[in-house]
GROMACS .gro file of C-alpha atoms in nm:
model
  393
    1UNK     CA    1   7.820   7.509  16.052
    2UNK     CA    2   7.846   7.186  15.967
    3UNK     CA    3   8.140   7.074  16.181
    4UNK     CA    4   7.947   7.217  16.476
    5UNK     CA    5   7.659   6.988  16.437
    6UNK     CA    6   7.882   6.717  16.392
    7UNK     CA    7   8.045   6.751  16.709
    8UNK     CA    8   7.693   6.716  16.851
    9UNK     CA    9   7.635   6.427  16.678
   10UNK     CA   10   7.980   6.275  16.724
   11UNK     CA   11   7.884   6.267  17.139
   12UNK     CA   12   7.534   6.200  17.049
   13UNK     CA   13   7.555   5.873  16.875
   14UNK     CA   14   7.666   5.683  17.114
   15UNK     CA   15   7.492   5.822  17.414
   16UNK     CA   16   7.201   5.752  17.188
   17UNK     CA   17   7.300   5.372  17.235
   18UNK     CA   18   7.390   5.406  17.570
   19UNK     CA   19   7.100   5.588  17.706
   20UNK     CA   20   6.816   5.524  17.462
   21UNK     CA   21   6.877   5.199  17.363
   22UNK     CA   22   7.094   5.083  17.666
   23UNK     CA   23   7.403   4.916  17.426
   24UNK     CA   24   7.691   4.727  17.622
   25UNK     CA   25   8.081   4.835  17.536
   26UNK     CA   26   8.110   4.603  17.234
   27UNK     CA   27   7.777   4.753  17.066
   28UNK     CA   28   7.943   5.113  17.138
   29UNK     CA   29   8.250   5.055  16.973
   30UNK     CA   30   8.073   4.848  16.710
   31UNK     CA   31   7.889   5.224  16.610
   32UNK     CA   32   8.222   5.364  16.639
   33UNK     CA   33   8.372   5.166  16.403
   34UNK     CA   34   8.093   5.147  16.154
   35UNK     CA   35   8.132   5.557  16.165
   36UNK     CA   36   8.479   5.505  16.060
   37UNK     CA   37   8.434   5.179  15.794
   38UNK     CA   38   8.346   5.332  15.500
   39UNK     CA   39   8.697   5.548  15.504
   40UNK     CA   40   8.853   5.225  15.475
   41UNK     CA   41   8.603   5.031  15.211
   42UNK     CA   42   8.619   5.310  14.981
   43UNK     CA   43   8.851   5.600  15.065
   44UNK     CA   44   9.099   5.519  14.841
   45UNK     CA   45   8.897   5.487  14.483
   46UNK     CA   46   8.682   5.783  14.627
   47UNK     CA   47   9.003   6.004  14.607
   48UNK     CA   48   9.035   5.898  14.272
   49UNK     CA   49   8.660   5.968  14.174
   50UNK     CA   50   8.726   6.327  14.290
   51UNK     CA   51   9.007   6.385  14.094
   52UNK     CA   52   8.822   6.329  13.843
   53UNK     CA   53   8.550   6.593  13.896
   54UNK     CA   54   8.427   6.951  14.035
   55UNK     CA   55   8.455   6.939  14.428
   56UNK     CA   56   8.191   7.188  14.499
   57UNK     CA   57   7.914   6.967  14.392
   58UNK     CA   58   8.027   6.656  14.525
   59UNK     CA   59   8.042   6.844  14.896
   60UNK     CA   60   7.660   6.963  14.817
   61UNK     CA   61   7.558   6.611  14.755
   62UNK     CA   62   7.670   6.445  15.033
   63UNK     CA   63   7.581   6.717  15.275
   64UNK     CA   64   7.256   6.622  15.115
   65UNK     CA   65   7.300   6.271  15.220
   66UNK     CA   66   7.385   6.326  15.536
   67UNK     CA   67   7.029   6.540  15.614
   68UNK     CA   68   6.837   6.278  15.540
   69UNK     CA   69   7.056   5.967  15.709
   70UNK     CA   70   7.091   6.159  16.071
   71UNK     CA   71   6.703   6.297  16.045
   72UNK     CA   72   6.647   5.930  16.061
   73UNK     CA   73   6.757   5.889  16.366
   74UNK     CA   74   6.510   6.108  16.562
   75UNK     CA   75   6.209   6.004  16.363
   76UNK     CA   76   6.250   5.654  16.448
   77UNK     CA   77   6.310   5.721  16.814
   78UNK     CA   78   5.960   5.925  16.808
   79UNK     CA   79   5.799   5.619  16.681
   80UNK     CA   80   5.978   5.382  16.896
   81UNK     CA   81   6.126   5.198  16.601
   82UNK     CA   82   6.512   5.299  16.691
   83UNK     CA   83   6.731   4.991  16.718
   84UNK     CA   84   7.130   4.943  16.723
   85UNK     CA   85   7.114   4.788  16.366
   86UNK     CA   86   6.999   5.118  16.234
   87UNK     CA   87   7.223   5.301  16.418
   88UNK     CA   88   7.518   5.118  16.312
   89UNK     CA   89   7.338   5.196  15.935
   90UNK     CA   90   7.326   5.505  15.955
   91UNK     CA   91   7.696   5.565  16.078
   92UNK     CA   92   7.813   5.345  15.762
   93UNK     CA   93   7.637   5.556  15.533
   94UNK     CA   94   7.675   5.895  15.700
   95UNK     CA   95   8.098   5.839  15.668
   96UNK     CA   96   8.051   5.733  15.335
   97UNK     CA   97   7.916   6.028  15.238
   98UNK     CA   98   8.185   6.221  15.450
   99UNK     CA   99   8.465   6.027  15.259
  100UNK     CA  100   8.373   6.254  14.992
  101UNK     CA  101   8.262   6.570  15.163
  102UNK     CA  102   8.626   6.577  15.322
  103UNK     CA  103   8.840   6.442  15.024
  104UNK     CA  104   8.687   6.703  14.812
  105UNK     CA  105   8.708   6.980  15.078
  106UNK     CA  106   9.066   6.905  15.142
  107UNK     CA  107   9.160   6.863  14.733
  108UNK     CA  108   8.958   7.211  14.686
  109UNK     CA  109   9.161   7.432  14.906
  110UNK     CA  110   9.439   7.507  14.732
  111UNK     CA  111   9.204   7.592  14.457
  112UNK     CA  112   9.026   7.874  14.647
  113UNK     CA  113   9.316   7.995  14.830
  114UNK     CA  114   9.636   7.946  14.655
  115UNK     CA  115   9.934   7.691  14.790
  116UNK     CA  116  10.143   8.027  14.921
  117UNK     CA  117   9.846   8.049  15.183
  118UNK     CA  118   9.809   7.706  15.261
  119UNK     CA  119   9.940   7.696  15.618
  120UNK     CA  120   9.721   8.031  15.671
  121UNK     CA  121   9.431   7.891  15.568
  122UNK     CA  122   9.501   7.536  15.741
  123UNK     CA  123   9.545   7.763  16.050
  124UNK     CA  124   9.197   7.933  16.026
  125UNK     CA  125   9.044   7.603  15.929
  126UNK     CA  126   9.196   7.397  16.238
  127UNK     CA  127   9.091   7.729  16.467
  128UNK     CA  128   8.767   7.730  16.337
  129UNK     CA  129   8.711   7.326  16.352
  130UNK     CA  130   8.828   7.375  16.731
  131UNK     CA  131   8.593   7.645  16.831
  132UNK     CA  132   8.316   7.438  16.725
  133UNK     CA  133   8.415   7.166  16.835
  134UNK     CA  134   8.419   7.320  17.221
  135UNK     CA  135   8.068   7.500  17.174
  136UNK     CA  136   8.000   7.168  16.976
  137UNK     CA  137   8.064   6.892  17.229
  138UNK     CA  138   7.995   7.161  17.580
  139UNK     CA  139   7.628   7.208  17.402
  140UNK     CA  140   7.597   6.856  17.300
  141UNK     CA  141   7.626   6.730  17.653
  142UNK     CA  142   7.369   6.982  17.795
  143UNK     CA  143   7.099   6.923  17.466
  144UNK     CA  144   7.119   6.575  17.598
  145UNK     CA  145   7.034   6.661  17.941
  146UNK     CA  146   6.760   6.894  17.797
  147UNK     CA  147   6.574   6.698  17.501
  148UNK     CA  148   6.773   6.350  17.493
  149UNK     CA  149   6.978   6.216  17.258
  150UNK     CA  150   6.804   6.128  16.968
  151UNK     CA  151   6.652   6.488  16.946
  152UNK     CA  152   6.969   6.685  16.968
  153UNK     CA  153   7.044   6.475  16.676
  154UNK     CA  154   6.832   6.707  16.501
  155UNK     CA  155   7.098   6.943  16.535
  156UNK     CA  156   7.306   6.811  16.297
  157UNK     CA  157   7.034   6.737  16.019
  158UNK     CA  158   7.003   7.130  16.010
  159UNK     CA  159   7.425   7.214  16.033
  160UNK     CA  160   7.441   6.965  15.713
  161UNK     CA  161   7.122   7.127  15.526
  162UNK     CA  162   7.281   7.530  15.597
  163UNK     CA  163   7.627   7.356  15.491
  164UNK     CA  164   7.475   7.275  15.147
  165UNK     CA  165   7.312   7.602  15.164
  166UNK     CA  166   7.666   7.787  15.171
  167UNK     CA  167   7.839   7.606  14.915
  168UNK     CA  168   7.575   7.706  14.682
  169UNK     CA  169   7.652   8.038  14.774
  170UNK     CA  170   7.972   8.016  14.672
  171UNK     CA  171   8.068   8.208  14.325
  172UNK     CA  172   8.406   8.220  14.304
  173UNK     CA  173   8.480   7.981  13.983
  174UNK     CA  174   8.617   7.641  14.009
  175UNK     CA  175   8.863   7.484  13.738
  176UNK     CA  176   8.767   7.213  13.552
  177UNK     CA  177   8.996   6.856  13.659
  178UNK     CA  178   9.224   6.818  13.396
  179UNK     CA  179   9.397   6.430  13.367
  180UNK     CA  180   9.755   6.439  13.312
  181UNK     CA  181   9.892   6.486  12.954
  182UNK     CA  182  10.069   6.167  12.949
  183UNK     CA  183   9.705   5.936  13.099
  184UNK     CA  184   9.469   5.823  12.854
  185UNK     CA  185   9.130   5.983  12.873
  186UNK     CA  186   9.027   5.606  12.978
  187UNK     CA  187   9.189   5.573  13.246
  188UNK     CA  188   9.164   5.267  13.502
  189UNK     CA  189   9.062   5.287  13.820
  190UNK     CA  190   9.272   5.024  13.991
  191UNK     CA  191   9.619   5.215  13.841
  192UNK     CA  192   9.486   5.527  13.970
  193UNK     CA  193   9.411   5.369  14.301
  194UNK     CA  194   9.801   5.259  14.306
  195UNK     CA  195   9.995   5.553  14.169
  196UNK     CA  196   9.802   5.776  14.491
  197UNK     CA  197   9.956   5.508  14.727
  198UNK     CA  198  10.295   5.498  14.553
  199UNK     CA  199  10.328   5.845  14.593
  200UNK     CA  200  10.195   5.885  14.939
  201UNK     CA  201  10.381   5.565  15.062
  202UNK     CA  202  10.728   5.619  14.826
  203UNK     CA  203  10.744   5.981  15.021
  204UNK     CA  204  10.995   5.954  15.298
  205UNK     CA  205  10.790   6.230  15.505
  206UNK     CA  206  10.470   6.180  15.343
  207UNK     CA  207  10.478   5.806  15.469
  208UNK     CA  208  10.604   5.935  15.851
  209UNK     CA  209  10.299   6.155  15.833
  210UNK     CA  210  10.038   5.885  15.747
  211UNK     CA  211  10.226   5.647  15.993
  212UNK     CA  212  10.227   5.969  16.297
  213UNK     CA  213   9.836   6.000  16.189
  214UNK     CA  214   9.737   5.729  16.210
  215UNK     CA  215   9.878   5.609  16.567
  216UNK     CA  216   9.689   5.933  16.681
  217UNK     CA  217   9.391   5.867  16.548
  218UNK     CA  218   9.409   5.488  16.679
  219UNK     CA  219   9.514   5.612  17.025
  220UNK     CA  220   9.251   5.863  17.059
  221UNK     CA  221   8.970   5.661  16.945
  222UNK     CA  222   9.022   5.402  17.212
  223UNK     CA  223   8.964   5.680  17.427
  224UNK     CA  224   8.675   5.826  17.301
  225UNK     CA  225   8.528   5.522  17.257
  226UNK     CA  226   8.525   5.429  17.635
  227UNK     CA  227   8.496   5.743  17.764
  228UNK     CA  228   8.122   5.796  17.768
  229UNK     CA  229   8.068   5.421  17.862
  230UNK     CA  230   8.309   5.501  18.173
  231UNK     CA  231   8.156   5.848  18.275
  232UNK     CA  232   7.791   5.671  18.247
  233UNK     CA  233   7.801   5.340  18.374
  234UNK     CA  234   8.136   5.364  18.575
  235UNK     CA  235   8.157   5.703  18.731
  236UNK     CA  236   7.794   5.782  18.708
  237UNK     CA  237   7.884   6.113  18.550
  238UNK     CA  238   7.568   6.361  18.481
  239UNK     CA  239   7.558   6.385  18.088
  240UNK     CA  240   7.694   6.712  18.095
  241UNK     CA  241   8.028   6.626  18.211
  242UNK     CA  242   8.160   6.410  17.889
  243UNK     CA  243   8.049   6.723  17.718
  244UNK     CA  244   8.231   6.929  17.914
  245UNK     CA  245   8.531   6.673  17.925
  246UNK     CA  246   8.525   6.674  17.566
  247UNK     CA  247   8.492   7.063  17.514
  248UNK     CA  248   8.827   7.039  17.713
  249UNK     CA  249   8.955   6.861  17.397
  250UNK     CA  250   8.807   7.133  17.151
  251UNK     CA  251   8.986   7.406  17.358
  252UNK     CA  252   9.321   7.210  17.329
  253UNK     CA  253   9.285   7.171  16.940
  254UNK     CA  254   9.224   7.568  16.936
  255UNK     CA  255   9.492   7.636  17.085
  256UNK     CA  256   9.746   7.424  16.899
  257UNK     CA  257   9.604   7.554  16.594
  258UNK     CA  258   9.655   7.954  16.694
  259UNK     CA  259  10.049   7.839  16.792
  260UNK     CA  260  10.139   7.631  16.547
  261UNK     CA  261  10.238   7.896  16.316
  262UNK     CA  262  10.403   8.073  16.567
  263UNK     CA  263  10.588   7.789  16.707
  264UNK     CA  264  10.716   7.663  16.334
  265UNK     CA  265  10.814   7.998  16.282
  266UNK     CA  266  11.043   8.040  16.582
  267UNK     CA  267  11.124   7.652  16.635
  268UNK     CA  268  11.130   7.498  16.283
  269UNK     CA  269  10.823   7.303  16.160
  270UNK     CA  270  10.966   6.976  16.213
  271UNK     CA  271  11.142   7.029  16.523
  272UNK     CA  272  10.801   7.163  16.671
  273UNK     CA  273  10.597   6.807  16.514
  274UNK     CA  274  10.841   6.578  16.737
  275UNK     CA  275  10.949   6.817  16.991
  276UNK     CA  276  10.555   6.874  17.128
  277UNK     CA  277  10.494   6.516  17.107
  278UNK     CA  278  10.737   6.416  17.327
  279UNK     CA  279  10.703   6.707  17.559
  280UNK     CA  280  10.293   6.629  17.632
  281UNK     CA  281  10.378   6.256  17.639
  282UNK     CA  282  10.370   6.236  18.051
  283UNK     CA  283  10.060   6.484  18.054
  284UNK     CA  284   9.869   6.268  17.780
  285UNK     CA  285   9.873   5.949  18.028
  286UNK     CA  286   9.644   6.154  18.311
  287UNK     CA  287   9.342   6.087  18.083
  288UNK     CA  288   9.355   5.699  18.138
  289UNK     CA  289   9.371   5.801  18.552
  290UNK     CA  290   9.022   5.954  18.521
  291UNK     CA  291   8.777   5.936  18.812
  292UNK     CA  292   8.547   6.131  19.034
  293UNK     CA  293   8.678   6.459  19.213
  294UNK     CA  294   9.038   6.574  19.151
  295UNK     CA  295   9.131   6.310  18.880
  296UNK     CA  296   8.851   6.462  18.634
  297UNK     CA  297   9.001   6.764  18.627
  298UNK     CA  298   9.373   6.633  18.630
  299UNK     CA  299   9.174   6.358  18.317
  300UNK     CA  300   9.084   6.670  18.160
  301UNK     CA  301   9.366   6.893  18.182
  302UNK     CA  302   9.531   6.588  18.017
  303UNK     CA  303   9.312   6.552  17.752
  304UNK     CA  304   9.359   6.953  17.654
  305UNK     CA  305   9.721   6.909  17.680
  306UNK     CA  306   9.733   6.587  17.440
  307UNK     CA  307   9.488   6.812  17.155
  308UNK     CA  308   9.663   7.107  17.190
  309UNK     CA  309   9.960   6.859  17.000
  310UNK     CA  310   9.689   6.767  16.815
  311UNK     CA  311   9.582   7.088  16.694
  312UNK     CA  312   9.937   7.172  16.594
  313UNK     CA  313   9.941   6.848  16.380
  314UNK     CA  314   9.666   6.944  16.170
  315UNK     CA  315   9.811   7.288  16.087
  316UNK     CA  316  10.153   7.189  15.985
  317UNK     CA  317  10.103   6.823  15.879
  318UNK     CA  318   9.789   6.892  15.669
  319UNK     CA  319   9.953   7.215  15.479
  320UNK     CA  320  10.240   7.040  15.456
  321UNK     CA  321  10.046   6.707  15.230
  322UNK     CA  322   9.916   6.981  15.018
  323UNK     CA  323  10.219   7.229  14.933
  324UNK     CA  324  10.426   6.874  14.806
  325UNK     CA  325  10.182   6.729  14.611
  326UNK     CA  326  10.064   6.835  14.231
  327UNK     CA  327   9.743   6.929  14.166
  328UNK     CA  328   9.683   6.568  13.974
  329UNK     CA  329   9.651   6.402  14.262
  330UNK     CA  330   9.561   6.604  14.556
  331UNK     CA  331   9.257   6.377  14.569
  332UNK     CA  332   9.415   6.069  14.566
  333UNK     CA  333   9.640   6.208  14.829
  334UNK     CA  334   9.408   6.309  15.071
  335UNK     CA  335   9.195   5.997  15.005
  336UNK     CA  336   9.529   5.780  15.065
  337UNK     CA  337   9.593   5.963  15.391
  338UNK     CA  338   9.204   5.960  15.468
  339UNK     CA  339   9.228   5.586  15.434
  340UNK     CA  340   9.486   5.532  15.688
  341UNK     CA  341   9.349   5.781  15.924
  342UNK     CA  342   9.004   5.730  15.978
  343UNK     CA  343   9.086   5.299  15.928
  344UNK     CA  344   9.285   5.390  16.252
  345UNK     CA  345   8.964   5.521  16.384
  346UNK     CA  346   8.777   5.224  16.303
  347UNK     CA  347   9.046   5.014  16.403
  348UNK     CA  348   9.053   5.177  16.747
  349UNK     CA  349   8.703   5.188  16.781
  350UNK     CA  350   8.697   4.796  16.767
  351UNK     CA  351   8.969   4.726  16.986
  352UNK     CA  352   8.838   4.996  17.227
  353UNK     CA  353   8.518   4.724  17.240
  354UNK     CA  354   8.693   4.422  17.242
  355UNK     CA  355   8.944   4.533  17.503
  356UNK     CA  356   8.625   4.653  17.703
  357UNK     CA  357   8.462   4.303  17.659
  358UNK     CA  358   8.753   4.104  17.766
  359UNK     CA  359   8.921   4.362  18.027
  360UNK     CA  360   8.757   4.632  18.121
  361UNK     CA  361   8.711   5.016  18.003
  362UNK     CA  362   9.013   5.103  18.191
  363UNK     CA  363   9.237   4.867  18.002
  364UNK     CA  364   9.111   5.025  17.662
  365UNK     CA  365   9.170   5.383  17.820
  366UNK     CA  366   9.522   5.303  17.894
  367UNK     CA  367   9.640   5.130  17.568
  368UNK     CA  368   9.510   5.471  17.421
  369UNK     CA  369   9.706   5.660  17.642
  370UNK     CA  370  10.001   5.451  17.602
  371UNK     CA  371   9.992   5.499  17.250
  372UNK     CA  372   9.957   5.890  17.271
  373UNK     CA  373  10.262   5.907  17.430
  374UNK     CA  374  10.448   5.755  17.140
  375UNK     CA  375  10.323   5.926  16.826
  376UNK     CA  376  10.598   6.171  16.781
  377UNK     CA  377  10.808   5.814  16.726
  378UNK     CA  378  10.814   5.827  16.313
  379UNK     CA  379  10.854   6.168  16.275
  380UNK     CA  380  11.124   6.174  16.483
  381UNK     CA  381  11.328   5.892  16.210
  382UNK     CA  382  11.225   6.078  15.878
  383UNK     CA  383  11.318   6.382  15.744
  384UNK     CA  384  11.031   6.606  15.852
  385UNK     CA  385  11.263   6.641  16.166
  386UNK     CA  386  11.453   6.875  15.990
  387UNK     CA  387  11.175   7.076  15.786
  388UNK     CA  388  11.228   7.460  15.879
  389UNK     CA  389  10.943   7.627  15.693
  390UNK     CA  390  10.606   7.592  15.516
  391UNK     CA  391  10.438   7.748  15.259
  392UNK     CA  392  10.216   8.024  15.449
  393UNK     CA  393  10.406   8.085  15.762
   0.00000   0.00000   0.00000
């Protein structure tokens, strides 16, 4: 429930700047990239913190968090007190507390389902993520036709509050963290810190992985950081139509994530991580020829095309982090990986505004596109290319 309010709120935001508060391309991909900051200022010792504790609670707490920071948002609007500084507040403090929500999610799974159903699970997951991410995005483009921005915010106060609600639901028994035999029961934070990069980084396919992720991430963010200032101010879109560009997106993720199984299966999990990268490459490039008429729809079947890889990714790549890494320091692993991925989001977001402010929102479009094409590159040279099978398929 709570991913589906979030893909409201992920289109929201910045049509909240754009519409409510009339923001220029630098302010937009300013709130992008304080969405994405607090992966980067402290992903990596929150991977560590979670190690060190029960991941149920931690996932109440900061759905807890997040209820109160996005609430915010429509209250202030009501009372005319909404500016750009708190919007840029609340998306610092709203991915901090998702930092640990998705750490401890990811470090939790293998708990709840066991690591010979790991690529099963990632499957449903990844499906699941998608679907609401197409009702998500389609219905947050028509509640901001309907009620404005700042009130279909409101949306996803309540999927964070019933998220809470489930996990306390939950009464299947978690283990306690146990530190490893040979660590101290003191143990430092800053050596904790390193020994999750060294392993992450000193991993031939772990490191291709991060590297693959994170030119994604980078690439895509440029897009969807100029896309609603382009379908607004550009194209003079109706508000519907980034939703529906976007749902486009969610479909392509779904899709990927019901074949990637399938595909690894029949093709070999590596060969099917490169292979699909460099087959959508040409495809991917349509979204940065976007435009009224026939190029929206030749944008969007572009943008499906390039998620559908994308949804494939975060089956096989994701199950594949967890089934080589001990239990010890699944946290620090998926904080590491965290760190680089969503610091490629905020590093995209702020080149996506500083390429708009210089160029234009075309040149930002197209350096994302440009880089989409290329991010089967390091998995090609490591030896993921020759993976045949997963734990789960």
């Amino acid at each position: 429930m709570s991913r589906l309010g979030s893909a409201v709120g992920q289109l929201a935001l910045p049509l909240v700047a754009v519409l409510a508060l009339d923001s220029s391309a630098g302010q937009v991909g300013l709130l992008s990239t304080m969405g994405t900051l607090a992966f980067v200022l402290i992903g990596l010792p929150a991977g560590a913190w979670v190690d060190r504790l029960r991941k149920r609670p931690v996932m109440v707490a900061a759905d807890l968090v997040r209820v109160v920071l996005v609430a915010s948002v429509p209250v202030a609007w009501a009372f005319g007190a909404l500016t750009i500084q708190q919007l840029c507040l609340v998306a610092l403090l709203t991915g901090a507390a998702t930092v640990f929500f998705d750490v401890a999610a990811l470090s939790h799974l293998p708990d709840l389902v066991g690591r010979d159903h790991l690529a099963r699970a990632n499957a449903y997951l990844v499906t699941v993520d998608a679907a609401t991410q197409v009702g998500g995005r389609g219905a947050g483009g028509f509640l901001v036709a309907l009620v404005s921005a700042p009130l279909a915010l409101a949306v996803d106060a309540v999927s964070y509050l019933w998220s809470a609600v489930c996990l306390l639901r939950l009464r299947r028994p978690e283990p306690q963290p146990q530190p490893a035999p040979e660590e101290a029961d003191r143990r430092r934070l800053a050596r904790e810190i390193r020994e999750g990069l060294r392993f992450v980084f000193g991993h031939p396919s772990l490191r291709a992985v991060a590297l693959a992720g994170g030119c994604t991430n980078l690439s895509i963010q440029l897009c969807q950081t100029v896309l609603p200032v382009l379908f607004v101010r550009e194209l003079r879109l109706p508000d519907a139509a980034i939703g529906l560009f976007f749902a486009a997106g969610g479909i392509g993720v779904f899709l990927g994530s019901l074949s990637a199984r399938h595909l690894a299966r029949r093709l070999g999990a590596g060969r099917v991580l490169w292979s699909m990268g460099l087959a959508v490459a040409p495809l991917g490039v349509a979204v940065a020829l976007v435009d009224r008429g026939p190029a929206l729809w030749l944008a969007a079947a572009g943008w499906l095309v390039t998620t559908f890889k994308v949804g494939i990714d975060n089956v096989l790549k994701v199950s594949y982090r967890q089934s080589v890494t001990p239990d010890r320091l699944l946290g620090r692993m998926n904080a590491t990986m965290r760190f680089v991925l969503t610091g490629s989001l905020a590093a995209g977001a702020a080149l996506a505004g500083l390429l708009g402010e210089l160029f234009s929102t075309r040149a930002a479009l197209w350096a994302g596109a440009v880089g989409l094409a290329l991010v089967w590159v390091p998995v090609y040279f490591s030896p993921l290319r020759t993976l045949r099978e997963l734990p789960g398929l």
